[in-house]
């Protein structure tokens, strides 16, 4: 009888695993994975281009990090160019924000590198690193916006729109990373 329960619960655990639920045999990995993301519509929109190219949750998490890196890099470039046209009051906030976005890009690049090298023996450590770095990127993005609380106008609204977009894709990437199981 004990053997029956062992096999029953082993099979149950296997089917409850997030990796199995979103396995390569799943008809639409992107759609099933994005369904419960923090920002499901953003997740689906930004990752749908990868639909036929990714076959595992790990590849999807890597794709999400690549999207986040791309968006953060573009926001960082935008902020760097914005420093030239911003007034004196805005310039300090823009400069600080550009630095924060640049740090986010670095944190996300480290995360991508870690996800590409996941190993069974060091999986928990690597996942802890990846989660910490993506969380740090989110904190940088949030801190970036803090500098604009006392500033009104177009610069503030443009920066807020761009940085909020980066934060949404980064948050979704963190969600997908958190769903990963051992390699």
Tab-separated table of N, CA and C in Angstrom:
chain	number	residue	atom	x	y	z
A	1	UNK	N	0.822	-1.195	0.000
A	1	UNK	CA	0.000	0.000	0.000
A	1	UNK	C	0.870	1.265	0.000
A	2	UNK	N	1.970	1.233	0.745
A	2	UNK	CA	2.864	2.385	0.805
A	2	UNK	C	3.457	2.683	-0.569
A	3	UNK	N	3.733	1.625	-1.329
A	3	UNK	CA	4.286	1.813	-2.671
A	3	UNK	C	3.265	2.512	-3.563
A	4	UNK	N	2.001	2.142	-3.443
A	4	UNK	CA	0.940	2.789	-4.212
A	4	UNK	C	0.921	4.290	-3.946
A	5	UNK	N	0.939	4.671	-2.651
A	5	UNK	CA	0.910	6.095	-2.312
A	5	UNK	C	2.162	6.809	-2.804
A	6	UNK	N	3.312	6.138	-2.731
A	6	UNK	CA	4.550	6.729	-3.217
A	6	UNK	C	4.426	7.058	-4.702
A	7	UNK	N	3.988	6.083	-5.499
A	7	UNK	CA	3.841	6.316	-6.935
A	7	UNK	C	2.751	7.336	-7.244
A	8	UNK	N	1.654	7.266	-6.520
A	8	UNK	CA	0.559	8.203	-6.724
A	8	UNK	C	1.019	9.639	-6.505
A	9	UNK	N	1.693	9.884	-5.365
A	9	UNK	CA	2.134	11.243	-5.062
A	9	UNK	C	3.302	11.670	-5.943
A	10	UNK	N	4.118	10.724	-6.367
A	10	UNK	CA	5.207	11.056	-7.297
A	10	UNK	C	4.648	11.528	-8.629
A	11	UNK	N	3.647	10.812	-9.128
A	11	UNK	CA	3.017	11.197	-10.394
A	11	UNK	C	2.278	12.520	-10.237
A	12	UNK	N	1.598	12.688	-9.119
A	12	UNK	CA	0.894	13.940	-8.848
A	12	UNK	C	1.867	15.112	-8.814
A	13	UNK	N	3.004	14.943	-8.145
A	13	UNK	CA	4.016	16.006	-8.077
A	13	UNK	C	4.576	16.308	-9.459
A	14	UNK	N	4.753	15.282	-10.254
A	14	UNK	CA	5.276	15.472	-11.604
A	14	UNK	C	4.348	16.345	-12.439
A	15	UNK	N	3.053	16.066	-12.362
A	15	UNK	CA	2.097	16.834	-13.149
A	15	UNK	C	1.833	18.210	-12.569
A	16	UNK	N	2.154	18.448	-11.314
A	16	UNK	CA	1.962	19.757	-10.697
A	16	UNK	C	3.151	20.663	-10.932
A	17	UNK	N	4.240	20.127	-11.436
A	17	UNK	CA	5.447	20.907	-11.676
A	17	UNK	C	5.188	21.973	-12.731
A	18	UNK	N	5.623	23.236	-12.484
A	18	UNK	CA	5.409	24.289	-13.475
A	18	UNK	C	6.074	23.982	-14.809
A	19	UNK	N	7.203	23.287	-14.774
A	19	UNK	CA	7.897	22.968	-16.006
A	19	UNK	C	7.074	22.006	-16.850
A	20	UNK	N	6.444	21.054	-16.204
A	20	UNK	CA	5.629	20.104	-16.944
A	20	UNK	C	4.389	20.788	-17.496
A	21	UNK	N	3.799	21.679	-16.712
A	21	UNK	CA	2.593	22.356	-17.158
A	21	UNK	C	2.844	23.216	-18.390
A	22	UNK	N	4.049	23.711	-18.522
A	22	UNK	CA	4.380	24.555	-19.671
A	22	UNK	C	5.522	23.911	-20.447
A	23	UNK	N	5.386	22.662	-20.736
A	23	UNK	CA	6.441	21.917	-21.400
A	23	UNK	C	6.421	22.169	-22.901
A	24	UNK	N	7.481	21.706	-23.595
A	24	UNK	CA	7.535	21.904	-25.034
A	24	UNK	C	6.340	21.308	-25.771
A	25	UNK	N	5.708	20.286	-25.193
A	25	UNK	CA	4.564	19.688	-25.870
A	25	UNK	C	3.310	20.548	-25.746
A	26	UNK	N	3.379	21.554	-24.903
A	26	UNK	CA	2.255	22.466	-24.751
A	26	UNK	C	2.038	23.194	-26.069
A	27	UNK	N	0.774	23.299	-26.532
A	27	UNK	CA	0.529	23.915	-27.838
A	27	UNK	C	0.973	25.373	-27.912
A	28	UNK	N	0.948	26.074	-26.819
A	28	UNK	CA	1.349	27.472	-26.866
A	28	UNK	C	2.017	27.864	-25.558
A	29	UNK	N	3.313	27.644	-25.499
A	29	UNK	CA	4.098	27.915	-24.297
A	29	UNK	C	3.989	29.369	-23.866
A	30	UNK	N	4.079	30.281	-24.807
A	30	UNK	CA	4.026	31.706	-24.471
A	30	UNK	C	2.684	32.053	-23.840
A	31	UNK	N	1.630	31.666	-24.478
A	31	UNK	CA	0.297	32.004	-23.972
A	31	UNK	C	0.014	31.365	-22.618
A	32	UNK	N	0.368	30.099	-22.446
A	32	UNK	CA	0.108	29.445	-21.161
A	32	UNK	C	0.998	30.004	-20.060
A	33	UNK	N	2.212	30.415	-20.396
A	33	UNK	CA	3.121	30.968	-19.393
A	33	UNK	C	2.759	32.398	-19.020
A	34	UNK	N	2.285	33.162	-19.982
A	34	UNK	CA	1.950	34.567	-19.728
A	34	UNK	C	0.598	34.745	-19.043
A	35	UNK	N	-0.197	33.723	-19.048
A	35	UNK	CA	-1.560	33.812	-18.530
A	35	UNK	C	-1.631	34.388	-17.115
A	36	UNK	N	-0.692	34.015	-16.252
A	36	UNK	CA	-0.726	34.476	-14.864
A	36	UNK	C	0.436	35.414	-14.531
A	37	UNK	N	1.072	35.954	-15.552
A	37	UNK	CA	2.165	36.910	-15.326
A	37	UNK	C	1.615	38.169	-14.668
A	38	UNK	N	2.492	38.968	-14.128
A	38	UNK	CA	2.082	40.207	-13.472
A	38	UNK	C	1.323	41.107	-14.440
A	39	UNK	N	1.815	41.192	-15.657
A	39	UNK	CA	1.175	41.978	-16.717
A	39	UNK	C	0.957	41.051	-17.915
A	40	UNK	N	-0.117	40.237	-17.886
A	40	UNK	CA	-0.310	39.204	-18.908
A	40	UNK	C	-0.369	39.721	-20.340
A	41	UNK	N	-1.037	40.841	-20.577
A	41	UNK	CA	-1.141	41.365	-21.946
A	41	UNK	C	0.220	41.817	-22.460
A	42	UNK	N	0.989	42.478	-21.597
A	42	UNK	CA	2.335	42.919	-21.972
A	42	UNK	C	3.210	41.695	-22.237
A	43	UNK	N	3.097	40.701	-21.384
A	43	UNK	CA	3.863	39.459	-21.540
A	43	UNK	C	3.569	38.818	-22.893
A	44	UNK	N	2.320	38.647	-23.187
A	44	UNK	CA	1.911	38.016	-24.443
A	44	UNK	C	2.365	38.842	-25.647
A	45	UNK	N	2.185	40.148	-25.563
A	45	UNK	CA	2.570	41.035	-26.669
A	45	UNK	C	4.081	40.997	-26.923
A	46	UNK	N	4.873	41.080	-25.855
A	46	UNK	CA	6.328	41.170	-26.031
A	46	UNK	C	6.978	39.831	-26.339
A	47	UNK	N	6.355	38.739	-25.925
A	47	UNK	CA	6.980	37.430	-26.129
A	47	UNK	C	6.358	36.610	-27.254
A	48	UNK	N	5.270	37.098	-27.839
A	48	UNK	CA	4.603	36.323	-28.895
A	48	UNK	C	5.510	36.111	-30.108
A	49	UNK	N	6.431	37.013	-30.356
A	49	UNK	CA	7.370	36.848	-31.469
A	49	UNK	C	8.281	35.642	-31.268
A	50	UNK	N	8.449	35.225	-30.011
A	50	UNK	CA	9.317	34.091	-29.703
A	50	UNK	C	8.562	32.766	-29.722
A	51	UNK	N	7.247	32.806	-29.938
A	51	UNK	CA	6.394	31.626	-29.852
A	51	UNK	C	6.932	30.374	-30.514
A	52	UNK	N	7.386	30.460	-31.732
A	52	UNK	CA	7.890	29.283	-32.427
A	52	UNK	C	9.349	28.995	-32.151
A	53	UNK	N	10.039	29.938	-31.527
A	53	UNK	CA	11.480	29.802	-31.321
A	53	UNK	C	11.838	29.220	-29.962
A	54	UNK	N	10.958	29.357	-28.985
A	54	UNK	CA	11.244	28.834	-27.649
A	54	UNK	C	10.403	27.587	-27.402
A	55	UNK	N	11.036	26.591	-26.822
A	55	UNK	CA	10.317	25.336	-26.585
A	55	UNK	C	10.321	24.920	-25.123
A	56	UNK	N	11.044	25.673	-24.281
A	56	UNK	CA	11.098	25.333	-22.858
A	56	UNK	C	10.858	26.588	-22.024
A	57	UNK	N	10.410	26.422	-20.802
A	57	UNK	CA	10.249	27.574	-19.911
A	57	UNK	C	11.562	28.335	-19.703
A	58	UNK	N	12.677	27.622	-19.682
A	58	UNK	CA	13.980	28.272	-19.523
A	58	UNK	C	14.271	29.194	-20.709
A	59	UNK	N	14.024	28.714	-21.921
A	59	UNK	CA	14.225	29.547	-23.110
A	59	UNK	C	13.284	30.747	-23.100
A	60	UNK	N	12.074	30.543	-22.612
A	60	UNK	CA	11.114	31.645	-22.542
A	60	UNK	C	11.567	32.690	-21.526
A	61	UNK	N	12.084	32.251	-20.393
A	61	UNK	CA	12.602	33.189	-19.388
A	61	UNK	C	13.781	33.977	-19.963
A	62	UNK	N	14.633	33.300	-20.715
A	62	UNK	CA	15.757	33.988	-21.358
A	62	UNK	C	15.254	35.013	-22.370
A	63	UNK	N	14.239	34.647	-23.124
A	63	UNK	CA	13.657	35.585	-24.094
A	63	UNK	C	13.082	36.800	-23.371
A	64	UNK	N	12.426	36.573	-22.245
A	64	UNK	CA	11.854	37.680	-21.468
A	64	UNK	C	12.948	38.611	-20.963
A	65	UNK	N	14.065	38.049	-20.540
A	65	UNK	CA	15.194	38.872	-20.092
A	65	UNK	C	15.772	39.651	-21.275
A	66	UNK	N	15.851	39.028	-22.434
A	66	UNK	CA	16.348	39.737	-23.628
A	66	UNK	C	15.455	40.926	-23.969
A	67	UNK	N	14.144	40.740	-23.869
A	67	UNK	CA	13.210	41.842	-24.114
A	67	UNK	C	13.456	42.950	-23.098
A	68	UNK	N	13.626	42.573	-21.853
A	68	UNK	CA	13.858	43.556	-20.795
A	68	UNK	C	15.169	44.316	-21.025
A	69	UNK	N	16.212	43.596	-21.413
A	69	UNK	CA	17.498	44.245	-21.717
A	69	UNK	C	17.323	45.241	-22.860
A	70	UNK	N	16.631	44.826	-23.899
A	70	UNK	CA	16.410	45.697	-25.054
A	70	UNK	C	15.652	46.960	-24.659
A	71	UNK	N	14.576	46.794	-23.916
A	71	UNK	CA	13.769	47.949	-23.500
A	71	UNK	C	14.560	48.861	-22.560
A	72	UNK	N	15.290	48.265	-21.625
A	72	UNK	CA	16.076	49.068	-20.680
A	72	UNK	C	17.200	49.813	-21.405
A	73	UNK	N	17.820	49.172	-22.382
A	73	UNK	CA	18.880	49.824	-23.169
A	73	UNK	C	18.332	51.011	-23.953
A	74	UNK	N	17.176	50.815	-24.574
A	74	UNK	CA	16.553	51.912	-25.323
A	74	UNK	C	16.168	53.057	-24.394
A	75	UNK	N	15.652	52.728	-23.225
A	75	UNK	CA	15.292	53.769	-22.256
A	75	UNK	C	16.539	54.503	-21.779
A	76	UNK	N	17.618	53.772	-21.556
A	76	UNK	CA	18.876	54.385	-21.132
A	76	UNK	C	19.415	55.330	-22.208
A	77	UNK	N	19.371	54.895	-23.462
A	77	UNK	CA	19.809	55.748	-24.577
A	77	UNK	C	18.943	57.002	-24.670
A	78	UNK	N	17.639	56.814	-24.529
A	78	UNK	CA	16.710	57.946	-24.570
A	78	UNK	C	17.041	58.943	-23.459
A	79	UNK	N	17.270	58.438	-22.264
A	79	UNK	CA	17.572	59.313	-21.128
A	79	UNK	C	18.888	60.059	-21.330
A	80	UNK	N	19.865	59.377	-21.897
A	80	UNK	CA	21.145	60.036	-22.171
A	80	UNK	C	20.976	61.184	-23.156
A	81	UNK	N	20.173	60.973	-24.197
A	81	UNK	CA	19.942	62.043	-25.176
A	81	UNK	C	19.069	63.151	-24.589
A	82	UNK	N	18.190	62.795	-23.676
A	82	UNK	CA	17.282	63.764	-23.062
A	82	UNK	C	18.024	64.763	-22.168
A	83	UNK	N	19.167	64.370	-21.643
A	83	UNK	CA	19.937	65.262	-20.770
A	83	UNK	C	20.293	66.566	-21.472
A	84	UNK	N	20.488	66.513	-22.779
A	84	UNK	CA	20.882	67.696	-23.546
A	84	UNK	C	19.765	68.725	-23.653
A	85	UNK	N	18.516	68.247	-23.712
A	85	UNK	CA	17.407	69.180	-23.907
A	85	UNK	C	16.650	69.505	-22.622
A	86	UNK	N	16.947	68.803	-21.549
A	86	UNK	CA	16.234	69.038	-20.286
A	86	UNK	C	16.706	70.339	-19.643
A	87	UNK	N	15.791	70.973	-18.902
A	87	UNK	CA	16.209	72.172	-18.177
A	87	UNK	C	17.036	71.752	-16.959
A	88	UNK	N	17.563	72.741	-16.255
A	88	UNK	CA	18.483	72.450	-15.151
A	88	UNK	C	17.840	71.554	-14.091
A	89	UNK	N	16.617	71.829	-13.746
A	89	UNK	CA	15.922	71.058	-12.713
A	89	UNK	C	15.692	69.611	-13.158
A	90	UNK	N	15.320	69.453	-14.410
A	90	UNK	CA	15.065	68.114	-14.949
A	90	UNK	C	16.360	67.333	-15.163
A	91	UNK	N	17.421	68.053	-15.512
A	91	UNK	CA	18.678	67.412	-15.886
A	91	UNK	C	19.218	66.483	-14.799
A	92	UNK	N	19.144	66.911	-13.540
A	92	UNK	CA	19.634	66.073	-12.441
A	92	UNK	C	18.857	64.772	-12.335
A	93	UNK	N	17.536	64.875	-12.431
A	93	UNK	CA	16.686	63.678	-12.356
A	93	UNK	C	16.938	62.766	-13.555
A	94	UNK	N	17.095	63.363	-14.725
A	94	UNK	CA	17.336	62.579	-15.938
A	94	UNK	C	18.683	61.870	-15.851
A	95	UNK	N	19.700	62.587	-15.373
A	95	UNK	CA	21.034	61.991	-15.243
A	95	UNK	C	21.007	60.822	-14.260
A	96	UNK	N	20.371	61.013	-13.108
A	96	UNK	CA	20.268	59.935	-12.118
A	96	UNK	C	19.517	58.742	-12.693
A	97	UNK	N	18.437	59.033	-13.381
A	97	UNK	CA	17.613	57.977	-13.970
A	97	UNK	C	18.397	57.212	-15.040
A	98	UNK	N	19.163	57.922	-15.845
A	98	UNK	CA	19.982	57.270	-16.873
A	98	UNK	C	20.972	56.307	-16.220
A	99	UNK	N	21.556	56.733	-15.109
A	99	UNK	CA	22.470	55.860	-14.365
A	99	UNK	C	21.770	54.621	-13.827
A	100	UNK	N	20.568	54.819	-13.302
A	100	UNK	CA	19.791	53.690	-12.781
A	100	UNK	C	19.443	52.704	-13.900
A	101	UNK	N	19.060	53.231	-15.046
A	101	UNK	CA	18.703	52.355	-16.168
A	101	UNK	C	19.929	51.599	-16.684
A	102	UNK	N	21.058	52.268	-16.691
A	102	UNK	CA	22.295	51.617	-17.111
A	102	UNK	C	22.640	50.464	-16.158
A	103	UNK	N	22.449	50.693	-14.860
A	103	UNK	CA	22.672	49.631	-13.875
A	103	UNK	C	21.680	48.487	-14.085
A	104	UNK	N	20.445	48.815	-14.416
A	104	UNK	CA	19.441	47.779	-14.692
A	104	UNK	C	19.888	46.893	-15.849
A	105	UNK	N	20.403	47.512	-16.892
A	105	UNK	CA	20.874	46.750	-18.052
A	105	UNK	C	21.960	45.763	-17.623
A	106	UNK	N	22.889	46.217	-16.798
A	106	UNK	CA	23.969	45.336	-16.335
A	106	UNK	C	23.436	44.185	-15.490
A	107	UNK	N	22.499	44.478	-14.594
A	107	UNK	CA	21.891	43.429	-13.758
A	107	UNK	C	21.182	42.398	-14.642
A	108	UNK	N	20.488	42.867	-15.638
A	108	UNK	CA	19.752	41.969	-16.537
A	108	UNK	C	20.700	41.139	-17.402
A	109	UNK	N	21.800	41.722	-17.822
A	109	UNK	CA	22.795	40.963	-18.597
A	109	UNK	C	23.409	39.850	-17.754
A	110	UNK	N	23.694	40.158	-16.481
A	110	UNK	CA	24.214	39.119	-15.583
A	110	UNK	C	23.185	37.998	-15.436
A	111	UNK	N	21.929	38.385	-15.340
A	111	UNK	CA	20.856	37.396	-15.209
A	111	UNK	C	20.803	36.484	-16.426
A	112	UNK	N	20.863	37.069	-17.606
A	112	UNK	CA	20.816	36.272	-18.832
A	112	UNK	C	21.979	35.283	-18.867
A	113	UNK	N	23.160	35.752	-18.514
A	113	UNK	CA	24.326	34.867	-18.471
A	113	UNK	C	24.123	33.707	-17.506
A	114	UNK	N	23.548	34.002	-16.364
A	114	UNK	CA	23.305	32.963	-15.360
A	114	UNK	C	22.273	31.950	-15.861
A	115	UNK	N	21.213	32.434	-16.498
A	115	UNK	CA	20.172	31.529	-17.005
A	115	UNK	C	20.697	30.621	-18.115
A	116	UNK	N	21.671	31.097	-18.853
A	116	UNK	CA	22.238	30.282	-19.929
A	116	UNK	C	23.121	29.159	-19.392
A	117	UNK	N	23.583	29.302	-18.162
A	117	UNK	CA	24.523	28.334	-17.590
A	117	UNK	C	23.948	27.552	-16.415
A	118	UNK	N	22.644	27.426	-16.318
A	118	UNK	CA	22.039	26.714	-15.184
A	118	UNK	C	22.532	25.270	-15.124
A	119	UNK	N	22.938	24.857	-13.918
A	119	UNK	CA	23.436	23.503	-13.682
A	119	UNK	C	22.691	22.892	-12.503
A	120	UNK	N	22.506	21.607	-12.556
A	120	UNK	CA	21.779	20.909	-11.502
A	120	UNK	C	22.429	21.129	-10.124
A	121	UNK	N	23.730	21.002	-10.019
A	121	UNK	CA	24.415	21.102	-8.726
A	121	UNK	C	24.400	22.489	-8.112
A	122	UNK	N	24.283	23.506	-8.942
A	122	UNK	CA	24.316	24.888	-8.438
A	122	UNK	C	23.028	25.643	-8.758
A	123	UNK	N	21.988	24.914	-9.118
A	123	UNK	CA	20.742	25.528	-9.580
A	123	UNK	C	20.170	26.533	-8.581
A	124	UNK	N	20.045	26.129	-7.331
A	124	UNK	CA	19.437	27.030	-6.334
A	124	UNK	C	20.251	28.320	-6.181
A	125	UNK	N	21.560	28.191	-6.160
A	125	UNK	CA	22.432	29.356	-6.042
A	125	UNK	C	22.269	30.263	-7.266
A	126	UNK	N	22.260	29.673	-8.439
A	126	UNK	CA	22.122	30.444	-9.670
A	126	UNK	C	20.759	31.129	-9.747
A	127	UNK	N	19.729	30.420	-9.342
A	127	UNK	CA	18.389	31.017	-9.351
A	127	UNK	C	18.311	32.169	-8.356
A	128	UNK	N	18.954	32.004	-7.212
A	128	UNK	CA	18.990	33.085	-6.226
A	128	UNK	C	19.678	34.314	-6.818
A	129	UNK	N	20.785	34.087	-7.515
A	129	UNK	CA	21.484	35.191	-8.183
A	129	UNK	C	20.576	35.870	-9.198
A	130	UNK	N	19.956	35.074	-10.062
A	130	UNK	CA	19.094	35.627	-11.119
A	130	UNK	C	17.944	36.428	-10.520
A	131	UNK	N	17.296	35.877	-9.515
A	131	UNK	CA	16.169	36.570	-8.882
A	131	UNK	C	16.625	37.866	-8.211
A	132	UNK	N	17.786	37.820	-7.567
A	132	UNK	CA	18.322	39.019	-6.912
A	132	UNK	C	18.638	40.100	-7.933
A	133	UNK	N	19.268	39.723	-9.037
A	133	UNK	CA	19.649	40.709	-10.049
A	133	UNK	C	18.434	41.320	-10.742
A	134	UNK	N	17.432	40.505	-11.032
A	134	UNK	CA	16.229	41.055	-11.669
A	134	UNK	C	15.483	41.953	-10.682
A	135	UNK	N	15.448	41.557	-9.425
A	135	UNK	CA	14.822	42.405	-8.399
A	135	UNK	C	15.570	43.727	-8.265
A	136	UNK	N	16.895	43.671	-8.340
A	136	UNK	CA	17.697	44.900	-8.284
A	136	UNK	C	17.393	45.790	-9.489
A	137	UNK	N	17.226	45.190	-10.653
A	137	UNK	CA	16.872	45.967	-11.852
A	137	UNK	C	15.526	46.650	-11.652
A	138	UNK	N	14.564	45.939	-11.083
A	138	UNK	CA	13.246	46.535	-10.807
A	138	UNK	C	13.360	47.684	-9.815
A	139	UNK	N	14.194	47.509	-8.801
A	139	UNK	CA	14.401	48.576	-7.817
A	139	UNK	C	15.021	49.795	-8.485
A	140	UNK	N	15.998	49.573	-9.362
A	140	UNK	CA	16.616	50.687	-10.091
A	140	UNK	C	15.583	51.432	-10.924
A	141	UNK	N	14.708	50.693	-11.567
A	141	UNK	CA	13.681	51.305	-12.410
A	141	UNK	C	12.715	52.129	-11.565
A	142	UNK	N	12.371	51.608	-10.402
A	142	UNK	CA	11.480	52.321	-9.489
A	142	UNK	C	12.168	53.569	-8.930
A	143	UNK	N	13.429	53.423	-8.548
A	143	UNK	CA	14.205	54.549	-8.018
A	143	UNK	C	14.351	55.642	-9.067
A	144	UNK	N	14.488	55.241	-10.307
A	144	UNK	CA	14.588	56.192	-11.411
A	144	UNK	C	13.397	57.140	-11.407
A	145	UNK	N	12.218	56.600	-11.230
A	145	UNK	CA	11.001	57.424	-11.257
A	145	UNK	C	10.876	58.324	-10.034
A	146	UNK	N	11.475	57.925	-8.921
A	146	UNK	CA	11.404	58.740	-7.702
A	146	UNK	C	11.949	60.148	-7.918
A	147	UNK	N	12.950	60.275	-8.763
A	147	UNK	CA	13.555	61.576	-9.015
A	147	UNK	C	12.655	62.554	-9.750
A	148	UNK	N	11.543	62.076	-10.275
A	148	UNK	CA	10.648	62.928	-11.056
A	148	UNK	C	9.382	63.322	-10.299
A	149	UNK	N	9.313	63.000	-9.024
A	149	UNK	CA	8.098	63.294	-8.252
A	149	UNK	C	7.792	64.788	-8.178
A	150	UNK	N	8.814	65.605	-8.145
A	150	UNK	CA	8.629	67.057	-8.021
A	150	UNK	C	8.712	67.779	-9.360
A	151	UNK	N	8.748	67.017	-10.437
A	151	UNK	CA	8.874	67.608	-11.773
A	151	UNK	C	7.594	67.341	-12.552
A	152	UNK	N	7.110	68.370	-13.228
A	152	UNK	CA	5.912	68.238	-14.057
A	152	UNK	C	6.288	68.416	-15.521
A	153	UNK	N	5.390	68.034	-16.389
A	153	UNK	CA	5.577	68.319	-17.807
A	153	UNK	C	5.888	67.109	-18.651
A	154	UNK	N	6.266	67.423	-19.884
A	154	UNK	CA	6.498	66.402	-20.895
A	154	UNK	C	7.635	65.455	-20.528
A	155	UNK	N	8.729	65.993	-20.010
A	155	UNK	CA	9.874	65.141	-19.665
A	155	UNK	C	9.450	64.075	-18.656
A	156	UNK	N	8.753	64.506	-17.632
A	156	UNK	CA	8.304	63.559	-16.603
A	156	UNK	C	7.391	62.490	-17.209
A	157	UNK	N	6.413	62.902	-17.996
A	157	UNK	CA	5.466	61.926	-18.554
A	157	UNK	C	6.151	60.974	-19.533
A	158	UNK	N	7.082	61.485	-20.340
A	158	UNK	CA	7.806	60.626	-21.280
A	158	UNK	C	8.671	59.605	-20.541
A	159	UNK	N	9.400	60.079	-19.541
A	159	UNK	CA	10.271	59.187	-18.771
A	159	UNK	C	9.429	58.148	-18.037
A	160	UNK	N	8.349	58.605	-17.427
A	160	UNK	CA	7.491	57.676	-16.684
A	160	UNK	C	6.933	56.590	-17.602
A	161	UNK	N	6.497	56.971	-18.786
A	161	UNK	CA	5.942	56.004	-19.736
A	161	UNK	C	6.993	54.969	-20.131
A	162	UNK	N	8.186	55.437	-20.478
A	162	UNK	CA	9.240	54.523	-20.920
A	162	UNK	C	9.727	53.612	-19.792
A	163	UNK	N	9.952	54.186	-18.628
A	163	UNK	CA	10.479	53.399	-17.511
A	163	UNK	C	9.420	52.429	-16.981
A	164	UNK	N	8.176	52.844	-16.974
A	164	UNK	CA	7.100	51.941	-16.543
A	164	UNK	C	6.997	50.751	-17.488
A	165	UNK	N	7.175	50.993	-18.774
A	165	UNK	CA	7.170	49.900	-19.749
A	165	UNK	C	8.305	48.916	-19.459
A	166	UNK	N	9.487	49.443	-19.175
A	166	UNK	CA	10.632	48.587	-18.842
A	166	UNK	C	10.329	47.789	-17.575
A	167	UNK	N	9.766	48.449	-16.578
A	167	UNK	CA	9.452	47.771	-15.314
A	167	UNK	C	8.439	46.641	-15.525
A	168	UNK	N	7.481	46.848	-16.405
A	168	UNK	CA	6.475	45.802	-16.661
A	168	UNK	C	7.107	44.568	-17.297
A	169	UNK	N	7.951	44.760	-18.304
A	169	UNK	CA	8.571	43.591	-18.940
A	169	UNK	C	9.569	42.924	-17.995
A	170	UNK	N	10.224	43.720	-17.156
A	170	UNK	CA	11.159	43.162	-16.179
A	170	UNK	C	10.411	42.362	-15.118
A	171	UNK	N	9.284	42.874	-14.680
A	171	UNK	CA	8.458	42.162	-13.707
A	171	UNK	C	7.969	40.831	-14.278
A	172	UNK	N	7.561	40.840	-15.527
A	172	UNK	CA	7.138	39.596	-16.176
A	172	UNK	C	8.300	38.614	-16.301
A	173	UNK	N	9.488	39.124	-16.590
A	173	UNK	CA	10.666	38.255	-16.676
A	173	UNK	C	10.932	37.595	-15.322
A	174	UNK	N	10.804	38.364	-14.252
A	174	UNK	CA	11.001	37.800	-12.915
A	174	UNK	C	9.974	36.701	-12.646
A	175	UNK	N	8.748	36.926	-13.043
A	175	UNK	CA	7.697	35.911	-12.881
A	175	UNK	C	8.088	34.616	-13.601
A	176	UNK	N	8.551	34.731	-14.828
A	176	UNK	CA	8.915	33.542	-15.606
A	176	UNK	C	10.137	32.841	-15.019
A	177	UNK	N	11.070	33.605	-14.483
A	177	UNK	CA	12.239	33.015	-13.824
A	177	UNK	C	11.803	32.248	-12.581
A	178	UNK	N	10.908	32.833	-11.817
A	178	UNK	CA	10.436	32.180	-10.591
A	178	UNK	C	9.720	30.860	-10.870
A	179	UNK	N	9.240	30.656	-12.069
A	179	UNK	CA	8.530	29.424	-12.432
A	179	UNK	C	9.472	28.309	-12.878
A	180	UNK	N	10.751	28.622	-13.039
A	180	UNK	CA	11.686	27.605	-13.532
A	180	UNK	C	11.915	26.512	-12.498
A	181	UNK	N	12.117	25.320	-13.018
A	181	UNK	CA	12.409	24.158	-12.199
A	181	UNK	C	13.819	23.686	-12.553
A	182	UNK	N	14.343	22.752	-11.809
A	182	UNK	CA	15.697	22.240	-12.051
A	182	UNK	C	15.896	21.862	-13.518
A	183	UNK	N	17.133	22.095	-14.016
A	183	UNK	CA	17.421	21.748	-15.420
A	183	UNK	C	17.408	20.244	-15.640
